[in-house]
Amino acid sequence: MDIFIDSADLDEIRDASAMGLVDGVTTNPSLIAKVGRSRDEVIHDIVEVVDGPISAEVIATDTAGILAEGRAVAAIHENIVVKVPLIADGLKAVRTFTEEGIKTNVTLCFSATQAMLAAKAGATYISPFIGRIDDVSGEGMELIQEIVAIYENYGYGTKVLAASVRHPLHVKQAALVGAHVATIPHKVIHQLLKHPLTDIGLDKFLADAAKQGQ
Ligand code: G3P
């Protein structure tokens, strides 16, 4: 499974990249606002750090506006993936982007039927939001399972990008059900690393080595 970091914070992206585990980056308007810089400034910096798909989300919600904004942001770098909300005008724009060879990430997906339409529009990636479904007492991982199954049934080429990941279990479950990608917040990436028995074992090794004056 590919791992993307869900962040617009260059320090977070550099930290995760240094471990060699970042295959791409996803951003969104809220993550961009959090770092207090413009989307395009952030994207220009990210493409210098990560050599992989970089999702940059449009603000426009009408087809013409999405196309204009998406073409401009795609021109920043060949790795840019234009992130488009799952609305009718968004899918119309995705159809055109697909014909123009511009990669797309259709976001804010909360149902399998939405995901099916995004695939038919030619989306490169679909972003189902696991955590936000869980947050309202739904079963976010069931959505991932349903989309993976439907895409396999009909041979859709769209990649399932598990998003709105809240904890390591989301990552494990997404991998088990066959998501192509998980986009993971920096904090969760470090949680994936941690295990108390690793820390306990390392402490014991170091203590025993110290006893021998090593
Ligand atoms: O960036 C898309 C998605 O991963 C954001 O999820 O729910 O943490 O805002 P959330």
Short mmCIF file of C-alpha atoms and ligand atoms in Angstrom, two decimals:
data_model
loop_
_atom_site.label_atom_id
_atom_site.label_comp_id
_atom_site.label_asym_id
_atom_site.label_seq_id
_atom_site.Cartn_x
_atom_site.Cartn_y
_atom_site.Cartn_z
CA MET A 1 0.00 0.00 0.00
CA ASP A 2 1.30 3.46 -0.85
CA ILE A 3 1.58 5.90 2.05
CA PHE A 4 0.88 9.58 1.52
CA ILE A 5 1.21 12.16 4.27
CA ASP A 6 -1.88 14.27 4.82
CA SER A 7 -0.22 17.59 5.61
CA ALA A 8 0.77 21.03 4.31
CA ASP A 9 3.45 21.42 6.99
CA LEU A 10 6.90 21.19 5.39
CA ASP A 11 8.57 20.18 8.66
CA GLU A 12 6.15 17.27 9.04
CA ILE A 13 6.62 16.26 5.41
CA ARG A 14 10.43 16.42 5.66
CA ASP A 15 10.40 14.39 8.90
CA ALA A 16 8.26 11.61 7.40
CA SER A 17 10.15 11.67 4.08
CA ALA A 18 13.47 11.23 5.90
CA MET A 19 12.23 7.76 6.96
CA GLY A 20 11.74 6.89 3.29
CA LEU A 21 8.10 5.98 3.70
CA VAL A 22 6.33 8.88 1.93
CA ASP A 23 5.07 8.02 -1.56
CA GLY A 24 3.04 11.22 -1.96
CA VAL A 25 1.28 14.10 -0.20
CA THR A 26 -2.33 15.23 0.11
CA THR A 27 -3.34 18.71 1.11
CA ASN A 28 -6.72 20.41 1.43
CA PRO A 29 -7.84 24.01 2.08
CA SER A 30 -8.00 23.44 5.87
CA LEU A 31 -4.47 21.99 6.02
CA ILE A 32 -3.22 24.91 3.90
CA ALA A 33 -4.98 27.46 6.14
CA LYS A 34 -3.36 25.81 9.18
CA VAL A 35 0.15 26.70 7.94
CA GLY A 36 -0.83 30.29 7.06
CA ARG A 37 0.63 30.30 3.53
CA SER A 38 -0.96 30.25 0.07
CA ARG A 39 -1.72 26.91 -1.55
CA ASP A 40 0.62 27.54 -4.45
CA GLU A 41 3.51 28.63 -2.18
CA VAL A 42 3.13 25.41 -0.17
CA ILE A 43 2.81 23.23 -3.29
CA HIS A 44 5.95 24.78 -4.83
CA ASP A 45 7.85 23.78 -1.67
CA ILE A 46 6.35 20.29 -1.37
CA VAL A 47 7.28 19.25 -4.92
CA GLU A 48 10.92 19.93 -3.99
CA VAL A 49 10.72 17.54 -1.02
CA VAL A 50 8.58 14.62 -2.24
CA ASP A 51 8.95 13.00 -5.67
CA GLY A 52 5.45 11.56 -5.91
CA PRO A 53 1.78 12.51 -6.39
CA ILE A 54 1.02 15.82 -4.66
CA SER A 55 -2.70 16.60 -4.26
CA ALA A 56 -3.63 20.30 -4.44
CA GLU A 57 -7.32 21.12 -3.97
CA VAL A 58 -9.24 23.69 -6.00
CA ILE A 59 -11.55 26.22 -4.34
CA ALA A 60 -13.84 26.81 -7.32
CA THR A 61 -17.09 24.81 -7.39
CA ASP A 62 -18.27 25.52 -10.94
CA THR A 63 -16.92 23.47 -13.85
CA ALA A 64 -15.29 26.40 -15.67
CA GLY A 65 -13.68 27.67 -12.48
CA ILE A 66 -12.43 24.21 -11.49
CA LEU A 67 -10.93 23.71 -14.94
CA ALA A 68 -9.17 27.10 -14.93
CA GLU A 69 -7.85 26.71 -11.38
CA GLY A 70 -6.93 23.06 -11.85
CA ARG A 71 -4.99 23.68 -15.07
CA ALA A 72 -3.05 26.49 -13.35
CA VAL A 73 -2.11 24.40 -10.32
CA ALA A 74 -1.29 21.35 -12.49
CA ALA A 75 1.17 23.55 -14.40
CA ILE A 76 3.28 23.97 -11.25
CA HIS A 77 4.77 20.49 -11.56
CA GLU A 78 4.16 17.18 -13.37
CA ASN A 79 3.51 15.44 -10.02
CA ILE A 80 0.53 17.63 -9.18
CA VAL A 81 -2.81 15.85 -8.74
CA VAL A 82 -5.78 18.22 -8.91
CA LYS A 83 -8.10 17.60 -5.96
CA VAL A 84 -11.77 18.15 -6.83
CA PRO A 85 -14.88 17.90 -4.59
CA LEU A 86 -17.35 15.12 -5.43
CA ILE A 87 -20.08 17.31 -6.90
CA ALA A 88 -21.65 17.36 -10.38
CA ASP A 89 -19.51 20.26 -11.59
CA GLY A 90 -16.50 18.53 -10.12
CA LEU A 91 -17.13 15.31 -12.07
CA LYS A 92 -17.69 17.30 -15.28
CA ALA A 93 -14.28 18.90 -14.73
CA VAL A 94 -12.70 15.52 -13.91
CA ARG A 95 -13.97 14.22 -17.27
CA THR A 96 -12.14 17.02 -19.07
CA PHE A 97 -9.01 16.77 -16.92
CA THR A 98 -8.91 13.04 -17.78
CA GLU A 99 -9.06 13.85 -21.50
CA GLU A 100 -6.25 16.39 -20.99
CA GLY A 101 -4.05 13.97 -19.07
CA ILE A 102 -4.30 15.87 -15.79
CA LYS A 103 -4.42 13.55 -12.76
CA THR A 104 -7.29 14.02 -10.31
CA ASN A 105 -8.15 13.14 -6.73
CA VAL A 106 -11.91 13.27 -6.15
CA THR A 107 -12.41 14.15 -2.49
CA LEU A 108 -15.16 14.33 0.15
CA CYS A 109 -16.45 10.88 -0.81
CA PHE A 110 -18.91 9.34 1.68
CA SER A 111 -20.73 6.64 -0.31
CA ALA A 112 -19.94 3.77 -2.67
CA THR A 113 -22.28 5.18 -5.29
CA GLN A 114 -20.40 8.49 -5.22
CA ALA A 115 -17.16 6.53 -5.67
CA MET A 116 -18.62 4.62 -8.63
CA LEU A 117 -19.53 7.87 -10.41
CA ALA A 118 -16.06 9.32 -9.74
CA ALA A 119 -14.48 6.23 -11.31
CA LYS A 120 -16.72 6.52 -14.35
CA ALA A 121 -15.69 10.18 -14.70
CA GLY A 122 -12.09 8.97 -14.87
CA ALA A 123 -10.76 9.99 -11.46
CA THR A 124 -7.16 8.94 -10.81
CA TYR A 125 -7.82 8.67 -7.07
CA ILE A 126 -10.97 8.59 -4.92
CA SER A 127 -10.75 9.85 -1.31
CA PRO A 128 -13.35 8.23 0.97
CA PHE A 129 -13.24 9.92 4.40
CA ILE A 130 -13.08 7.10 6.97
CA GLY A 131 -12.69 9.17 10.12
CA ARG A 132 -15.50 11.60 9.40
CA ILE A 133 -17.90 8.67 8.88
CA ASP A 134 -16.73 7.09 12.16
CA ASP A 135 -17.14 10.48 13.83
CA VAL A 136 -20.91 10.28 13.17
CA SER A 137 -21.22 6.64 14.33
CA GLY A 138 -20.87 5.17 10.86
CA GLU A 139 -18.52 2.43 9.65
CA GLY A 140 -15.88 4.22 7.60
CA MET A 141 -13.92 1.08 6.82
CA GLU A 142 -17.02 -0.60 5.39
CA LEU A 143 -17.07 2.14 2.76
CA ILE A 144 -13.49 1.35 1.76
CA GLN A 145 -14.40 -2.36 1.48
CA GLU A 146 -17.44 -1.58 -0.69
CA ILE A 147 -15.50 0.69 -3.04
CA VAL A 148 -12.61 -1.79 -3.43
CA ALA A 149 -15.15 -4.54 -4.25
CA ILE A 150 -17.09 -2.44 -6.78
CA TYR A 151 -13.92 -1.25 -8.50
CA GLU A 152 -12.67 -4.84 -8.74
CA ASN A 153 -16.05 -6.05 -10.06
CA TYR A 154 -15.87 -3.71 -13.05
CA GLY A 155 -12.14 -3.17 -13.49
CA TYR A 156 -12.22 0.55 -12.72
CA GLY A 157 -8.72 2.04 -12.82
CA THR A 158 -9.35 4.62 -10.10
CA LYS A 159 -7.16 4.11 -7.01
CA VAL A 160 -8.79 3.98 -3.58
CA LEU A 161 -7.04 6.56 -1.37
CA ALA A 162 -8.16 5.98 2.25
CA ALA A 163 -8.46 9.43 3.81
CA SER A 164 -9.50 11.04 7.08
CA VAL A 165 -7.33 8.49 8.88
CA ARG A 166 -7.52 8.89 12.64
CA HIS A 167 -5.30 6.13 14.07
CA PRO A 168 -3.03 3.12 13.21
CA LEU A 169 -5.99 0.69 13.11
CA HIS A 170 -7.42 2.62 10.16
CA VAL A 171 -4.12 2.10 8.34
CA LYS A 172 -3.97 -1.64 9.08
CA GLN A 173 -7.62 -2.20 8.14
CA ALA A 174 -7.28 -0.16 4.94
CA ALA A 175 -4.28 -2.31 3.94
CA LEU A 176 -6.17 -5.52 4.79
CA VAL A 177 -9.17 -4.58 2.62
CA GLY A 178 -6.96 -3.57 -0.29
CA ALA A 179 -6.92 0.23 -0.42
CA HIS A 180 -4.24 1.36 -2.88
CA VAL A 181 -3.16 4.30 -0.70
CA ALA A 182 -3.66 5.63 2.80
CA THR A 183 -3.06 9.32 3.42
CA ILE A 184 -1.92 9.66 7.01
CA PRO A 185 -1.47 12.63 9.36
CA HIS A 186 2.08 13.13 10.70
CA LYS A 187 1.01 12.26 14.25
CA VAL A 188 -0.47 8.93 13.13
CA ILE A 189 2.65 8.09 11.11
CA HIS A 190 4.65 8.25 14.32
CA GLN A 191 1.98 6.23 16.13
CA LEU A 192 2.45 3.50 13.49
CA LEU A 193 6.09 3.27 14.57
CA LYS A 194 5.51 3.01 18.29
CA HIS A 195 5.22 -0.16 20.33
CA PRO A 196 5.87 -0.31 24.09
CA LEU A 197 7.65 -3.68 23.79
CA THR A 198 10.13 -2.15 21.34
CA ASP A 199 10.93 0.60 23.82
CA ILE A 200 11.16 -1.85 26.72
CA GLY A 201 13.38 -4.19 24.71
CA LEU A 202 15.71 -1.39 23.61
CA ASP A 203 16.03 -0.10 27.17
CA LYS A 204 16.98 -3.63 28.32
CA PHE A 205 19.60 -4.04 25.56
CA LEU A 206 21.14 -0.67 26.41
CA ALA A 207 21.11 -1.40 30.15
CA ASP A 208 22.80 -4.77 29.63
CA ALA A 209 25.36 -3.21 27.30
CA ALA A 210 26.06 -0.52 29.92
CA LYS A 211 26.70 -3.18 32.55
CA GLN A 212 29.52 -4.46 30.36
CA GLY A 213 30.86 -0.96 29.90
CA GLN A 214 30.07 -1.11 26.18
O1 G3P B 1 -7.20 15.62 3.42
C1 G3P B 1 -8.33 14.83 3.27
C2 G3P B 1 -8.69 14.11 4.54
O2 G3P B 1 -7.66 13.21 4.87
C3 G3P B 1 -8.95 15.06 5.69
O3 G3P B 1 -9.49 14.32 6.72
O4 G3P B 1 -11.19 14.34 8.52
O5 G3P B 1 -8.77 14.60 9.09
O6 G3P B 1 -9.97 16.48 7.96
P1 G3P B 1 -9.86 14.97 8.14
#
